[in-house]
Coordinates of C-alpha atoms and ligand atoms in Angstrom, one line a residue:
M1 CA 0.9 -95.6 -82.1
T2 CA 2.6 -94.3 -78.5
E3 CA 1.5 -91.1 -77.4
K4 CA 4.0 -87.9 -77.8
P5 CA 5.2 -86.4 -74.7
K6 CA 3.6 -83.2 -73.6
D7 CA 6.2 -81.0 -74.0
W8 CA 7.3 -82.2 -77.9
V9 CA 6.5 -78.9 -79.1
F10 CA 9.9 -77.2 -77.3
T11 CA 12.1 -79.5 -79.2
D12 CA 10.0 -79.4 -82.5
P13 CA 13.0 -77.8 -85.2
R14 CA 9.9 -75.3 -86.5
L15 CA 9.8 -73.2 -83.0
K16 CA 12.4 -71.4 -83.5
E17 CA 14.4 -69.3 -80.4
L18 CA 12.4 -65.8 -81.3
K19 CA 12.9 -63.4 -78.6
Q20 CA 11.1 -59.8 -78.4
D21 CA 13.9 -57.2 -79.2
Y22 CA 12.2 -54.3 -77.1
A23 CA 15.5 -52.4 -78.0
A24 CA 14.5 -52.3 -81.8
Y25 CA 10.7 -50.5 -81.7
T26 CA 11.0 -47.5 -83.5
E27 CA 9.4 -44.3 -82.3
E28 CA 6.3 -45.3 -84.9
D29 CA 5.5 -48.3 -83.0
F30 CA 5.4 -46.5 -79.7
K31 CA 3.1 -44.1 -81.3
V32 CA 0.9 -47.3 -82.9
W33 CA 0.8 -48.4 -79.3
R34 CA 0.1 -44.9 -77.9
I35 CA -3.1 -44.4 -80.5
L36 CA -4.2 -47.8 -80.2
F37 CA -4.3 -48.2 -76.6
E38 CA -5.7 -45.0 -76.0
R39 CA -8.3 -45.0 -78.5
Q40 CA -10.0 -48.7 -77.4
M41 CA -8.6 -48.1 -73.8
P42 CA -11.6 -45.3 -72.7
N43 CA -14.3 -48.0 -74.0
L44 CA -13.4 -51.0 -71.9
P45 CA -14.6 -49.9 -68.2
K46 CA -18.2 -50.1 -69.2
A47 CA -17.3 -52.7 -72.7
A48 CA -15.3 -55.2 -71.4
S49 CA -15.3 -58.0 -68.9
Q50 CA -14.1 -57.3 -64.9
T51 CA -11.7 -59.9 -65.1
Y52 CA -10.3 -58.4 -68.3
L53 CA -10.0 -55.3 -66.5
E54 CA -8.3 -56.5 -63.5
G55 CA -6.0 -58.4 -65.6
V56 CA -4.8 -55.4 -67.3
E57 CA -4.1 -54.0 -64.0
K58 CA -2.2 -56.7 -63.1
V59 CA -0.2 -57.2 -66.6
R60 CA 0.8 -53.3 -66.3
F61 CA 0.0 -52.0 -69.7
T62 CA 0.1 -49.0 -70.1
A63 CA -0.2 -46.3 -73.1
D64 CA 3.2 -45.1 -73.2
R65 CA 5.2 -48.3 -73.2
I66 CA 4.6 -51.3 -75.6
A67 CA 4.1 -54.5 -73.5
N68 CA 7.3 -56.2 -72.6
F69 CA 7.4 -59.5 -72.7
E70 CA 10.3 -60.2 -70.1
E71 CA 7.9 -58.2 -67.4
L72 CA 5.0 -59.8 -68.3
N73 CA 6.0 -63.5 -68.1
E74 CA 7.5 -62.9 -64.4
I75 CA 3.9 -62.0 -64.4
L76 CA 1.8 -64.6 -65.4
E77 CA 4.1 -67.2 -64.2
T78 CA 3.6 -66.4 -60.7
Q79 CA -0.3 -65.5 -61.3
T80 CA -1.4 -68.7 -63.9
G81 CA 2.1 -70.3 -64.4
W82 CA 1.8 -69.5 -68.0
K83 CA 4.1 -67.3 -70.5
V84 CA 4.2 -66.0 -73.1
Q85 CA 6.0 -67.2 -76.7
V86 CA 7.2 -65.5 -79.5
V87 CA 6.5 -66.9 -83.0
P88 CA 6.9 -65.6 -86.2
G89 CA 3.4 -65.0 -87.6
L90 CA 0.8 -67.3 -88.1
I91 CA 1.9 -71.1 -87.3
D92 CA 0.7 -74.7 -87.9
D93 CA -2.1 -75.7 -86.0
D94 CA 0.0 -78.7 -84.4
L95 CA 2.2 -76.1 -83.0
F96 CA -0.3 -73.8 -81.9
F97 CA -2.5 -75.7 -79.7
G98 CA 1.1 -77.6 -78.6
L99 CA 1.9 -74.5 -77.3
L100 CA -0.9 -73.7 -75.5
H101 CA -1.3 -77.1 -74.5
N102 CA 1.8 -76.2 -72.6
K103 CA 1.1 -73.1 -71.2
R104 CA 2.8 -71.0 -73.9
F105 CA 0.6 -68.4 -75.4
P106 CA 1.8 -67.7 -79.0
S107 CA 2.7 -64.4 -79.4
S108 CA 4.3 -61.9 -82.7
T109 CA 6.4 -58.8 -82.1
W110 CA 5.9 -56.7 -84.8
L111 CA 3.5 -53.8 -84.6
R112 CA 1.3 -52.4 -87.7
K113 CA 2.3 -49.6 -89.4
M114 CA 0.5 -46.2 -88.8
E115 CA -1.7 -46.9 -92.4
Q116 CA -2.7 -50.2 -91.4
L117 CA -4.5 -48.8 -87.6
D118 CA -7.7 -49.8 -88.9
Y119 CA -7.2 -53.3 -91.1
L120 CA -4.8 -55.7 -90.4
E121 CA -4.3 -59.2 -92.5
E122 CA -3.3 -61.3 -89.7
P123 CA -2.9 -60.8 -85.8
D124 CA -0.3 -58.0 -84.4
M125 CA 1.1 -57.7 -81.3
F126 CA -1.4 -55.1 -80.2
H127 CA -3.9 -57.5 -81.1
D128 CA -1.8 -60.5 -79.1
A129 CA -0.9 -59.2 -76.2
F130 CA -3.0 -56.0 -75.6
A131 CA -6.5 -58.2 -76.5
H132 CA -5.4 -61.5 -75.4
M133 CA -3.0 -61.5 -72.3
P134 CA -4.4 -59.6 -69.4
L135 CA -7.2 -63.3 -69.5
L136 CA -4.1 -64.9 -69.2
V137 CA -4.3 -64.3 -65.4
N138 CA -7.8 -66.4 -65.0
Q139 CA -7.3 -69.8 -63.8
H140 CA -10.7 -71.3 -65.3
Y141 CA -9.5 -69.2 -68.7
V142 CA -6.3 -70.7 -68.6
D143 CA -7.1 -74.2 -67.8
F144 CA -9.8 -74.1 -70.8
L145 CA -7.2 -73.2 -73.3
E146 CA -4.7 -75.8 -72.4
N147 CA -7.6 -78.4 -72.2
L148 CA -8.7 -77.6 -74.9
S149 CA -5.7 -77.7 -77.0
G150 CA -5.4 -81.3 -75.5
I151 CA -8.6 -82.1 -77.2
A152 CA -7.5 -80.5 -80.9
L153 CA -3.6 -82.2 -80.3
K154 CA -6.0 -86.0 -79.8
H155 CA -7.4 -85.0 -83.3
I156 CA -4.7 -83.1 -85.0
Q157 CA -4.8 -85.3 -87.9
N158 CA -7.9 -84.8 -88.7
P159 CA -8.9 -81.2 -90.7
W160 CA -12.5 -81.6 -89.8
A161 CA -12.0 -82.1 -85.9
I162 CA -9.8 -79.6 -86.0
Q163 CA -12.5 -76.8 -87.7
L164 CA -14.8 -77.9 -85.3
L165 CA -12.6 -76.8 -82.3
S166 CA -11.4 -73.8 -84.2
R167 CA -14.9 -72.6 -83.8
I168 CA -15.4 -73.0 -80.0
Y169 CA -11.5 -71.3 -80.1
W170 CA -13.4 -68.5 -82.2
F171 CA -16.8 -68.0 -80.6
T172 CA -15.2 -68.0 -77.0
I173 CA -11.3 -67.0 -77.0
E174 CA -11.8 -64.3 -80.1
F175 CA -15.7 -63.7 -80.0
G176 CA -16.7 -64.4 -76.8
L177 CA -19.1 -62.7 -74.8
I178 CA -20.1 -62.7 -70.4
R179 CA -22.4 -62.1 -68.6
E180 CA -21.6 -59.8 -65.4
H181 CA -23.9 -58.5 -62.8
G182 CA -26.9 -58.5 -65.8
E183 CA -25.1 -57.0 -68.5
L184 CA -23.2 -58.1 -71.0
K185 CA -19.5 -57.5 -71.5
V186 CA -16.8 -58.4 -73.8
Y187 CA -13.6 -61.0 -72.9
G188 CA -13.3 -62.1 -76.9
A189 CA -9.9 -60.8 -77.8
G190 CA -10.7 -60.6 -81.4
I191 CA -13.9 -57.6 -80.5
L192 CA -11.2 -56.0 -77.7
S193 CA -8.6 -55.3 -80.2
S194 CA -11.7 -53.8 -82.4
A195 CA -13.2 -50.6 -81.3
G196 CA -15.5 -51.0 -83.8
E197 CA -16.6 -54.8 -83.2
T198 CA -16.4 -53.9 -79.2
K199 CA -19.4 -51.2 -79.8
F200 CA -21.2 -53.7 -82.5
S201 CA -20.8 -56.4 -80.5
L202 CA -22.9 -55.0 -77.3
S203 CA -25.5 -53.3 -79.9
E204 CA -29.0 -54.8 -80.6
E205 CA -27.1 -55.7 -83.8
P206 CA -26.1 -59.0 -83.7
K207 CA -27.9 -62.3 -82.4
H208 CA -26.7 -63.4 -78.8
F209 CA -27.4 -66.5 -77.4
P210 CA -26.7 -68.4 -74.3
Y211 CA -23.3 -70.3 -74.5
N212 CA -24.0 -73.6 -76.2
V213 CA -21.3 -76.0 -77.1
R214 CA -23.4 -77.8 -80.0
Q215 CA -24.4 -75.3 -81.7
I216 CA -21.1 -73.0 -81.9
M217 CA -19.8 -76.6 -83.3
N218 CA -22.5 -75.8 -86.1
T219 CA -21.6 -72.7 -87.4
E220 CA -19.3 -71.1 -89.1
Y221 CA -17.8 -68.4 -88.8
W222 CA -15.9 -65.5 -91.2
K223 CA -12.7 -63.6 -90.9
D224 CA -13.1 -61.0 -92.7
H225 CA -16.1 -58.6 -91.2
F226 CA -18.0 -58.6 -88.0
Q227 CA -19.9 -61.7 -86.4
D228 CA -23.6 -61.7 -86.5
K229 CA -23.7 -64.0 -83.9
Y230 CA -21.9 -63.9 -80.3
W231 CA -21.8 -66.3 -77.8
V232 CA -22.6 -65.3 -73.9
I233 CA -21.1 -67.5 -70.8
D234 CA -21.7 -67.2 -67.3
S235 CA -18.6 -67.2 -65.6
Y236 CA -15.3 -68.5 -67.3
E237 CA -15.6 -71.4 -64.8
Q238 CA -18.6 -72.3 -67.1
L239 CA -15.7 -72.5 -70.3
F240 CA -13.7 -75.2 -68.4
E241 CA -16.7 -76.8 -67.3
S242 CA -17.7 -77.5 -70.8
L243 CA -14.7 -79.6 -72.0
P244 CA -16.4 -82.8 -71.5
E245 CA -19.6 -81.6 -73.6
I246 CA -17.2 -80.6 -76.3
E247 CA -15.4 -83.9 -76.2
E248 CA -18.7 -86.0 -76.1
V249 CA -20.0 -83.3 -79.2
L250 CA -16.9 -83.8 -81.1
E251 CA -17.1 -87.6 -81.1
E252 CA -20.9 -87.3 -82.5
M253 CA -19.9 -85.3 -85.2
L254 CA -17.0 -86.8 -86.5
A255 CA -19.2 -90.5 -86.1
N256 CA -21.6 -88.9 -88.1
K257 CA -19.4 -87.5 -91.1
T258 CA -17.6 -91.2 -91.2
Q259 CA -22.0 -92.2 -92.1
D260 CA -22.0 -89.9 -94.0
A261 CA -19.4 -91.1 -96.0
R262 CA -20.5 -94.3 -96.2
Q263 CA -24.0 -93.9 -97.2
Ligands
LIG301 FE1 -6.2 -64.3 -81.4

């Protein structure tokens, strides 16, 4: 089997030509963005990773303006060469990793309604933009994302492999913590877009472990309530440098699974 060209994703029929229709945002949308922004932002100087906070300034997010992807793309492109790709919502794994592998961060453009401020079935653009995009200005972070997705694409036909790699994605990109100047800080987007989990994740209640690929790949995660375990990195470089180990542990776990099946 010949390998697909890296950019196959752009000609995939499932990837529609979607754009953010900024003029279509309603007064309620602006209000929702403002409420969520003003509720979470004051917590972040103490709670969030310095890299995230610097990122918020670089991408120029403010309370009174919903993130504008056109402007954002110009900024991201000059910083790390990344762009935002509008997607209709949750997308298939191969499309998801295919976009990330091509330096495109998939994002929705819709905002939750006033009555959904605290709970959402699937991520809206407040999560996708506010929580994820400021970190896309960090080179180690995006290099990690791009290459982790490359590993996922190699194993895209194997649901068990994708599950193991999703655990890495989950406990880093979505629910990761970092130690900066001796203090625990948040960089995971799933935490950053939740005022409740920001407080909880940094408290004494959950367990905190040093970043450990093997441990993470052996841990299931929850989608419907706070995690009870968080892994703490020392730097974004550490994520990037763990890629060979991720591949190694993955191969090992896949081989063990095949052995189990034969026994
Ligand atoms: Fe996310």
